[in-house]
Short mmCIF file of C-alpha atoms in Angstrom, two decimals:
data_model
loop_
_atom_site.label_atom_id
_atom_site.label_comp_id
_atom_site.label_asym_id
_atom_site.label_seq_id
_atom_site.Cartn_x
_atom_site.Cartn_y
_atom_site.Cartn_z
CA MET A 216 -26.32 -9.34 10.69
CA LYS A 217 -25.80 -8.95 6.95
CA LEU A 218 -23.93 -6.21 5.11
CA ARG A 219 -25.92 -4.76 2.23
CA CYS A 220 -23.57 -4.45 -0.76
CA LEU A 221 -23.57 -2.26 -3.85
CA ILE A 222 -21.45 -3.18 -6.87
CA VAL A 223 -20.19 -0.21 -8.90
CA ASP A 224 -18.24 -1.28 -12.00
CA ASP A 225 -18.56 -0.66 -15.73
CA GLU A 226 -17.57 -4.25 -16.60
CA PRO A 227 -20.40 -6.86 -16.63
CA LEU A 228 -17.89 -9.66 -16.01
CA ALA A 229 -16.76 -7.97 -12.78
CA HIS A 230 -20.37 -7.89 -11.63
CA GLU A 231 -20.73 -11.62 -12.33
CA VAL A 232 -17.65 -12.49 -10.28
CA ILE A 233 -18.54 -10.29 -7.30
CA LEU A 234 -22.19 -11.43 -7.31
CA ARG A 235 -21.04 -15.04 -7.19
CA TYR A 236 -18.61 -14.31 -4.36
CA ILE A 237 -21.26 -12.39 -2.37
CA GLU A 238 -23.60 -15.39 -2.61
CA ASP A 239 -20.91 -17.56 -1.01
CA VAL A 240 -20.41 -15.27 2.01
CA PRO A 241 -23.20 -15.70 4.61
CA PHE A 242 -22.96 -12.16 6.03
CA LEU A 243 -23.15 -10.38 2.65
CA GLU A 244 -26.16 -9.63 0.48
CA THR A 245 -26.53 -7.67 -2.76
CA ALA A 246 -28.44 -4.41 -2.43
CA GLY A 247 -27.90 -3.24 -6.00
CA GLN A 248 -25.69 -2.96 -9.08
CA CYS A 249 -24.55 0.17 -10.91
CA TYR A 250 -22.44 0.38 -14.06
CA LEU A 251 -21.51 4.05 -13.61
CA ALA A 252 -20.48 6.04 -10.55
CA THR A 253 -23.10 8.65 -11.48
CA GLU A 254 -25.78 5.94 -11.17
CA ALA A 255 -24.37 4.99 -7.77
CA LEU A 256 -24.81 8.55 -6.50
CA SER A 257 -28.53 8.32 -7.22
CA PHE A 258 -28.80 4.81 -5.79
CA LEU A 259 -27.17 5.76 -2.47
CA GLY A 260 -29.59 8.65 -2.12
CA SER A 261 -32.55 6.27 -1.86
CA HIS A 262 -31.16 2.95 -0.58
CA GLN A 263 -29.39 1.74 2.55
CA VAL A 264 -25.95 0.38 1.70
CA ASP A 265 -23.29 -0.83 4.15
CA LEU A 266 -20.51 -1.77 1.72
CA VAL A 267 -19.58 -0.72 -1.82
CA PHE A 268 -17.40 -2.77 -4.16
CA LEU A 269 -16.00 0.05 -6.28
CA ASP A 270 -14.03 0.09 -9.53
CA ILE A 271 -11.80 3.12 -10.18
CA ARG A 272 -11.53 3.66 -13.94
CA MET A 273 -15.08 4.29 -15.16
CA PRO A 274 -16.60 6.67 -17.74
CA LYS A 275 -17.85 10.14 -16.71
CA LEU A 276 -16.82 9.89 -13.05
CA SER A 277 -13.94 7.84 -11.61
CA GLY A 278 -14.36 5.74 -8.50
CA LEU A 279 -12.07 7.94 -6.41
CA ASP A 280 -13.76 11.17 -7.54
CA PHE A 281 -17.08 9.51 -6.71
CA LEU A 282 -15.78 8.79 -3.20
CA ARG A 283 -14.76 12.40 -2.71
CA THR A 284 -18.27 13.60 -3.49
CA LEU A 285 -19.87 11.54 -0.71
CA GLN A 286 -20.50 13.33 2.58
CA GLN A 287 -21.58 10.14 4.35
CA ARG A 288 -19.70 7.17 2.96
CA PRO A 289 -20.53 3.52 3.36
CA MET A 290 -17.56 1.23 3.72
CA VAL A 291 -15.70 0.78 0.43
CA ILE A 292 -13.59 -2.04 -0.99
CA ILE A 293 -11.78 -1.05 -4.18
CA THR A 294 -11.80 -3.62 -7.01
CA SER A 295 -9.35 -2.47 -9.68
CA ALA A 296 -6.95 -3.85 -12.25
CA TYR A 297 -4.55 -0.96 -11.57
CA GLU A 298 -2.40 -1.01 -8.45
CA GLU A 299 -1.07 2.55 -8.79
CA HIS A 300 -4.19 3.98 -7.14
CA ALA A 301 -3.73 2.03 -3.89
CA LEU A 302 -2.04 4.74 -1.84
CA GLU A 303 -4.59 7.38 -2.85
CA SER A 304 -7.40 4.93 -2.07
CA PHE A 305 -6.16 4.18 1.44
CA GLU A 306 -5.84 7.92 2.07
CA LEU A 307 -9.59 8.02 1.40
CA GLU A 308 -9.98 5.38 4.15
CA VAL A 309 -11.15 2.44 2.05
CA VAL A 310 -11.43 -0.90 3.83
CA ASP A 311 -9.30 -2.84 1.34
CA TYR A 312 -7.91 -2.82 -2.20
CA LEU A 313 -8.47 -5.89 -4.38
CA LEU A 314 -6.42 -6.22 -7.55
CA LYS A 315 -8.29 -7.87 -10.42
CA PRO A 316 -8.42 -10.72 -11.01
CA PHE A 317 -8.78 -11.71 -7.35
CA ARG A 318 -9.58 -15.10 -5.90
CA PHE A 319 -12.39 -15.88 -3.47
CA ASP A 320 -10.05 -16.27 -0.48
CA ARG A 321 -8.75 -12.71 -0.97
CA PHE A 322 -12.31 -11.44 -1.41
CA LEU A 323 -13.34 -13.19 1.82
CA LYS A 324 -10.45 -11.61 3.72
CA ALA A 325 -11.57 -8.14 2.61
CA ALA A 326 -15.20 -8.93 3.48
CA ASN A 327 -14.21 -10.11 6.98
CA ARG A 328 -12.29 -6.87 7.46
CA ALA A 329 -15.42 -4.91 6.53
CA LEU A 330 -17.55 -6.97 8.92
CA SER A 331 -15.11 -6.33 11.78
CA LEU A 332 -15.13 -2.61 11.10
CA HIS A 333 -18.93 -2.54 10.85
CA SER A 334 -19.24 -4.41 14.17
CA LEU A 335 -16.85 -1.99 15.83
CA ARG A 336 -18.88 0.99 14.62
CA LEU A 337 -22.00 -0.50 16.19
CA GLN A 338 -20.42 -0.77 19.63
CA PRO A 339 -21.44 1.69 22.36
CA PRO A 340 -19.40 4.97 22.53
CA GLN A 341 -17.52 3.94 25.67
CA ASN A 342 -15.71 1.25 23.70
CA PRO A 343 -12.51 2.03 21.74
CA PRO A 344 -13.36 4.27 18.76
CA ALA A 345 -13.45 2.91 15.24
CA LYS A 346 -11.03 5.62 14.10
CA ALA A 347 -8.13 3.29 14.84
CA LEU A 348 -9.24 1.18 11.86
CA ALA A 349 -9.33 4.09 9.40
CA ALA A 350 -6.50 2.44 7.46
CA PRO A 351 -6.02 -1.30 6.94
CA ASP A 352 -2.88 -1.22 9.04
CA ALA A 353 -1.62 1.97 10.65
CA SER A 354 1.81 0.42 11.30
CA SER A 355 2.67 -0.48 7.71
CA ILE A 356 3.06 0.94 4.24
CA TYR A 357 1.95 -0.36 0.83
CA ILE A 358 4.56 -0.38 -1.93
CA LYS A 359 4.10 -1.09 -5.62
CA SER A 360 6.80 -3.38 -6.97
CA ASP A 361 6.95 -5.66 -10.01
CA LYS A 362 3.19 -5.37 -10.70
CA LYS A 363 2.48 -6.36 -7.11
CA LEU A 364 1.34 -4.43 -4.05
CA VAL A 365 3.61 -5.26 -1.09
CA GLN A 366 2.70 -4.47 2.51
CA LEU A 367 5.72 -3.66 4.69
CA PRO A 368 5.59 -3.01 8.44
CA PHE A 369 7.39 0.23 9.34
CA ASP A 370 9.68 -1.74 11.67
CA GLU A 371 11.05 -3.69 8.68
CA VAL A 372 12.04 -0.54 6.76
CA TRP A 373 15.63 0.48 7.61
CA PHE A 374 16.01 3.35 5.16
CA LEU A 375 14.85 4.63 1.77
CA GLU A 376 17.19 5.61 -1.05
CA SER A 377 16.21 7.86 -3.96
CA LEU A 378 17.03 6.91 -7.54
CA GLY A 379 15.40 9.74 -9.52
CA ASN A 380 11.78 8.73 -10.02
CA TYR A 381 12.36 5.44 -8.22
CA VAL A 382 13.04 4.60 -4.59
CA LYS A 383 14.84 1.66 -3.02
CA VAL A 384 13.05 0.65 0.19
CA TRP A 385 15.67 -1.21 2.23
CA ASN A 386 15.23 -3.76 4.98
CA GLU A 387 18.29 -5.11 6.79
CA GLN A 388 19.93 -6.75 3.76
CA LYS A 389 17.91 -6.17 0.55
CA TYR A 390 15.56 -3.69 -1.06
CA ILE A 391 12.33 -3.31 -3.00
CA LEU A 392 12.43 -0.94 -5.98
CA THR A 393 9.27 1.12 -6.46
CA PRO A 394 8.37 3.83 -9.04
CA ARG A 395 7.87 6.73 -6.63
CA THR A 396 9.74 9.81 -5.43
CA LEU A 397 11.35 10.10 -2.02
CA SER A 398 9.26 13.18 -1.24
CA SER A 399 6.05 11.20 -1.66
CA PHE A 400 7.26 8.79 1.04
CA GLU A 401 8.36 11.61 3.34
CA SER A 402 4.79 12.87 3.70
CA GLN A 403 3.46 9.37 4.37
CA LEU A 404 5.97 7.95 6.85
CA PRO A 405 5.46 8.73 10.56
CA ALA A 406 7.80 11.57 11.60
CA GLU A 407 8.40 10.06 15.03
CA HIS A 408 10.18 7.10 13.39
CA PHE A 409 11.56 8.36 10.06
CA VAL A 410 13.75 11.37 9.32
CA ARG A 411 15.25 12.74 6.12
CA VAL A 412 19.01 12.99 6.52
CA HIS A 413 19.99 13.68 2.91
CA LYS A 414 18.28 14.69 -0.33
CA SER A 415 18.55 11.01 -1.31
CA TYR A 416 17.91 9.24 2.01
CA ILE A 417 15.24 8.82 4.67
CA LEU A 418 16.32 6.91 7.77
CA ASN A 419 14.40 4.86 10.31
CA ARG A 420 15.69 6.30 13.61
CA LYS A 421 15.45 2.87 15.21
CA TYR A 422 18.43 1.57 13.21
CA LEU A 423 20.86 4.45 13.81
CA HIS A 424 24.00 3.10 15.49
CA TYR A 425 26.32 6.13 15.58
CA ILE A 426 27.52 9.08 13.49
CA ASP A 427 31.11 9.28 12.29
CA GLY A 428 32.05 12.55 10.60
CA ASN A 429 29.64 13.01 7.72
CA LEU A 430 28.48 9.42 7.76
CA ILE A 431 25.64 7.72 9.58
CA ARG A 432 26.43 4.17 10.62
CA LEU A 433 23.48 1.77 10.85
CA LYS A 434 23.18 -1.21 13.17
CA ASN A 435 23.77 -3.62 10.29
CA GLY A 436 27.07 -1.92 9.37
CA LYS A 437 25.80 0.02 6.34
CA THR A 438 26.62 3.73 6.10
CA LEU A 439 24.59 6.65 4.79
CA PRO A 440 25.76 10.20 4.05
CA PHE A 441 23.96 13.17 5.53
CA GLY A 442 23.62 16.49 3.77
CA LYS A 443 24.65 19.89 5.09
CA SER A 444 21.10 21.18 4.95
CA TYR A 445 20.03 18.30 7.22
CA ARG A 446 22.77 18.88 9.82
CA GLN A 447 20.31 20.21 12.39
CA MET A 448 18.16 17.12 11.99
CA VAL A 449 21.20 14.91 12.50
CA LYS A 450 21.99 16.78 15.73
CA GLN A 451 18.50 16.03 16.93
CA LEU A 452 19.12 12.36 16.19
CA LEU A 453 22.24 12.48 18.35
CA ASN A 454 20.37 14.19 21.16
CA GLY A 455 17.66 11.60 20.90
#
């Protein structure tokens, strides 16, 4: 079984790299190349494609806007030099997000992920549905920090602290600083595990130790304040 691949990128050098990588992966083959997303729309209308390697910033139509226009999407691996589009891309259920320039081993990992998803989709209906693989990892979050994209399991996130247009994402002892708002995290984090206890804090319920007055004590000894408007939520934490 081979996955038929379409490269959509306005940079000829990107095509050269991906073509070379595809040739070195036995289960991939090139179905076509497009230098504009508008060309890709026409190509997909008349060709069978299993996997698209898609750039984001292109003339006329961006990669993500192109994705939104498709009613029946092939699998998509984003290939971009800009990490700030990662969250939006995963919300569109892409298979993976490769930051340029990427090495062959990272390309191969993304290709293997696509092959696994494709194989799962081909299984009979009585088998577990492919929906579980809609995101690369439903138990983690991707965070931009220091020009890198960091994947953090939810279990490793103790709490999040707002600093204006930045957020500190804390584990037990240290934090990652990311240029995002706390509200953007609130809509992404699973409500059964995370709760907003203050305008500046979101807490992982798992690490609540006890509440003392207007302070929340965590299992590592740190304390967080809770706001008056979140008092009802704190009561629910106690009841839980």
